[in-house]
Structure formats: C-alpha cells, structure tokens
Amino acid sequence: YEMNNAKEMFTLLQSAKVDVALTNTLDGNLALKQLGLTSIAPMQKPLKVLPLYHYIHKKHRALVPIIDNEIKRLKANGQLAHLINKAERAVLTRLK
C-alpha cells in the first residue's frame, strides 16, 4: 500500500493488515512515539539506504554549486553526519 505518512503506515502495521512498513528512521521513530506504539520495533539494519536529494528554486540556481560544495565538505570531514544526528536527537527529545 502507498500511504501518505508514517503514522498511517504504523496504524496499518499495528492492525496486522500488513507485515512491514518502510520509512526513514526519523519519521518512523517520530510516528512510533507520537502514536505511543511499543509493539513495533525497527530493524537493526535498513533494507536499503537511498540518496537524499535537495531541491532549490530555479531563481536560486546560482547557489547550487556553493551548496553542493559545502555538503561535500561537511560529508568528507564527518560534520554532516554529526549535524544530522544532533538534529534528529533534538527532534526526538522534544517529543518526550
């Protein structure tokens, strides 16, 4: 089934109408917390990791190489992973 959001997927999963729900880690964890579901557990390892794409309005096309270079720099030195983890923890902490 194609769903509009992770909450809908987990509601369907909780009702045993499906056996698996696929979403990204943050959305999944947020939905589980918001729904108060404790009987659904994430897999330890993702089935697949997909690339993330950034979209920029065409009026800002001149920023694309600048942003691209900064993302590459942050990724190369490990700062990007650190920033993502920090942001995810902050979101999850606010939900507690």
PDB file of C-alpha atoms in Angstrom:
ATOM      1  CA  TYR A   1       0.000   0.000   0.000  1.00  0.00           C
ATOM      2  CA  GLU A   2       1.126   3.538  -0.620  1.00  0.00           C
ATOM      3  CA  MET A   3       0.464   5.722   2.407  1.00  0.00           C
ATOM      4  CA  ASN A   4       0.618   9.486   2.968  1.00  0.00           C
ATOM      5  CA  ASN A   5       2.712   9.355   6.120  1.00  0.00           C
ATOM      6  CA  ALA A   6       4.452   7.102   8.626  1.00  0.00           C
ATOM      7  CA  LYS A   7       1.615   7.352  11.160  1.00  0.00           C
ATOM      8  CA  GLU A   8      -0.806   5.814   8.656  1.00  0.00           C
ATOM      9  CA  MET A   9       1.692   3.052   7.881  1.00  0.00           C
ATOM     10  CA  PHE A  10       2.203   2.156  11.520  1.00  0.00           C
ATOM     11  CA  THR A  11      -1.519   2.188  12.225  1.00  0.00           C
ATOM     12  CA  LEU A  12      -1.941  -0.327   9.406  1.00  0.00           C
ATOM     13  CA  LEU A  13       1.002  -2.353  10.705  1.00  0.00           C
ATOM     14  CA  GLN A  14      -0.396  -2.327  14.258  1.00  0.00           C
ATOM     15  CA  SER A  15      -3.720  -3.663  12.958  1.00  0.00           C
ATOM     16  CA  ALA A  16      -1.827  -6.590  11.347  1.00  0.00           C
ATOM     17  CA  LYS A  17      -3.137  -5.710   7.880  1.00  0.00           C
ATOM     18  CA  VAL A  18       0.474  -5.523   6.664  1.00  0.00           C
ATOM     19  CA  ASP A  19       3.663  -7.159   7.908  1.00  0.00           C
ATOM     20  CA  VAL A  20       6.214  -4.444   7.089  1.00  0.00           C
ATOM     21  CA  ALA A  21       6.266  -0.644   6.872  1.00  0.00           C
ATOM     22  CA  LEU A  22       9.048   1.187   5.050  1.00  0.00           C
ATOM     23  CA  THR A  23      10.047   4.717   6.015  1.00  0.00           C
ATOM     24  CA  ASN A  24      13.132   6.647   7.015  1.00  0.00           C
ATOM     25  CA  THR A  25      14.448   6.243  10.537  1.00  0.00           C
ATOM     26  CA  LEU A  26      13.481   9.661  11.876  1.00  0.00           C
ATOM     27  CA  ASP A  27       9.928   9.583  10.502  1.00  0.00           C
ATOM     28  CA  GLY A  28       9.484   6.059  11.802  1.00  0.00           C
ATOM     29  CA  ASN A  29      10.718   6.875  15.293  1.00  0.00           C
ATOM     30  CA  LEU A  30       8.619  10.044  15.421  1.00  0.00           C
ATOM     31  CA  ALA A  31       5.475   8.215  14.340  1.00  0.00           C
ATOM     32  CA  LEU A  32       6.022   5.430  16.868  1.00  0.00           C
ATOM     33  CA  LYS A  33       6.479   7.950  19.678  1.00  0.00           C
ATOM     34  CA  GLN A  34       3.510  10.074  18.642  1.00  0.00           C
ATOM     35  CA  LEU A  35       1.252   7.033  18.380  1.00  0.00           C
ATOM     36  CA  GLY A  36       2.616   5.523  21.591  1.00  0.00           C
ATOM     37  CA  LEU A  37       3.264   2.203  19.873  1.00  0.00           C
ATOM     38  CA  THR A  38       5.703  -0.056  21.690  1.00  0.00           C
ATOM     39  CA  SER A  39       4.897  -3.352  19.962  1.00  0.00           C
ATOM     40  CA  ILE A  40       6.529  -2.279  16.687  1.00  0.00           C
ATOM     41  CA  ALA A  41      10.311  -2.466  16.534  1.00  0.00           C
ATOM     42  CA  PRO A  42      12.623  -1.063  13.866  1.00  0.00           C
ATOM     43  CA  MET A  43      15.007  -3.444  12.150  1.00  0.00           C
ATOM     44  CA  GLN A  44      18.608  -3.178  13.300  1.00  0.00           C
ATOM     45  CA  LYS A  45      19.858  -2.707   9.740  1.00  0.00           C
ATOM     46  CA  PRO A  46      17.984  -0.895   6.936  1.00  0.00           C
ATOM     47  CA  LEU A  47      16.875  -2.926   3.937  1.00  0.00           C
ATOM     48  CA  LYS A  48      18.243  -0.201   1.680  1.00  0.00           C
ATOM     49  CA  VAL A  49      19.773   3.248   2.007  1.00  0.00           C
ATOM     50  CA  LEU A  50      18.633   5.715  -0.631  1.00  0.00           C
ATOM     51  CA  PRO A  51      20.203   9.041  -1.573  1.00  0.00           C
ATOM     52  CA  LEU A  52      18.627  12.255  -0.363  1.00  0.00           C
ATOM     53  CA  TYR A  53      18.004  14.977  -2.911  1.00  0.00           C
ATOM     54  CA  HIS A  54      17.818  18.693  -2.244  1.00  0.00           C
ATOM     55  CA  TYR A  55      15.598  20.921  -4.322  1.00  0.00           C
ATOM     56  CA  ILE A  56      16.313  24.583  -4.923  1.00  0.00           C
ATOM     57  CA  HIS A  57      14.013  27.033  -6.684  1.00  0.00           C
ATOM     58  CA  LYS A  58      15.316  27.969 -10.119  1.00  0.00           C
ATOM     59  CA  LYS A  59      15.680  31.624  -9.100  1.00  0.00           C
ATOM     60  CA  HIS A  60      18.442  30.430  -6.719  1.00  0.00           C
ATOM     61  CA  ARG A  61      20.265  28.219  -9.257  1.00  0.00           C
ATOM     62  CA  ALA A  62      23.489  30.177  -8.708  1.00  0.00           C
ATOM     63  CA  LEU A  63      23.595  28.739  -5.173  1.00  0.00           C
ATOM     64  CA  VAL A  64      23.662  25.107  -6.365  1.00  0.00           C
ATOM     65  CA  PRO A  65      27.463  24.783  -6.727  1.00  0.00           C
ATOM     66  CA  ILE A  66      28.029  26.621  -3.422  1.00  0.00           C
ATOM     67  CA  ILE A  67      25.608  24.398  -1.538  1.00  0.00           C
ATOM     68  CA  ASP A  68      26.876  21.275  -3.293  1.00  0.00           C
ATOM     69  CA  ASN A  69      30.483  22.053  -2.339  1.00  0.00           C
ATOM     70  CA  GLU A  70      29.520  22.736   1.277  1.00  0.00           C
ATOM     71  CA  ILE A  71      27.585  19.457   1.537  1.00  0.00           C
ATOM     72  CA  LYS A  72      30.561  17.585   0.072  1.00  0.00           C
ATOM     73  CA  ARG A  73      32.944  19.307   2.525  1.00  0.00           C
ATOM     74  CA  LEU A  74      30.739  18.535   5.527  1.00  0.00           C
ATOM     75  CA  LYS A  75      30.351  14.940   4.414  1.00  0.00           C
ATOM     76  CA  ALA A  76      34.090  14.466   3.875  1.00  0.00           C
ATOM     77  CA  ASN A  77      35.059  15.708   7.335  1.00  0.00           C
ATOM     78  CA  GLY A  78      32.240  13.922   9.189  1.00  0.00           C
ATOM     79  CA  GLN A  79      30.436  17.079  10.236  1.00  0.00           C
ATOM     80  CA  LEU A  80      27.363  16.297   8.139  1.00  0.00           C
ATOM     81  CA  ALA A  81      26.705  13.012   9.960  1.00  0.00           C
ATOM     82  CA  HIS A  82      27.235  14.796  13.288  1.00  0.00           C
ATOM     83  CA  LEU A  83      24.790  17.594  12.373  1.00  0.00           C
ATOM     84  CA  ILE A  84      22.165  15.101  11.188  1.00  0.00           C
ATOM     85  CA  ASN A  85      22.453  13.039  14.368  1.00  0.00           C
ATOM     86  CA  LYS A  86      22.270  16.160  16.526  1.00  0.00           C
ATOM     87  CA  ALA A  87      19.154  17.416  14.710  1.00  0.00           C
ATOM     88  CA  GLU A  88      17.452  14.013  14.927  1.00  0.00           C
ATOM     89  CA  ARG A  89      18.168  13.753  18.664  1.00  0.00           C
ATOM     90  CA  ALA A  90      16.793  17.269  19.192  1.00  0.00           C
ATOM     91  CA  VAL A  91      13.549  16.390  17.399  1.00  0.00           C
ATOM     92  CA  LEU A  92      13.135  13.136  19.326  1.00  0.00           C
ATOM     93  CA  THR A  93      13.933  14.846  22.645  1.00  0.00           C
ATOM     94  CA  ARG A  94      11.177  17.440  22.094  1.00  0.00           C
ATOM     95  CA  LEU A  95       8.641  14.643  21.740  1.00  0.00           C
ATOM     96  CA  LYS A  96       9.390  13.131  25.136  1.00  0.00           C
TER      97      LYS A  96
END
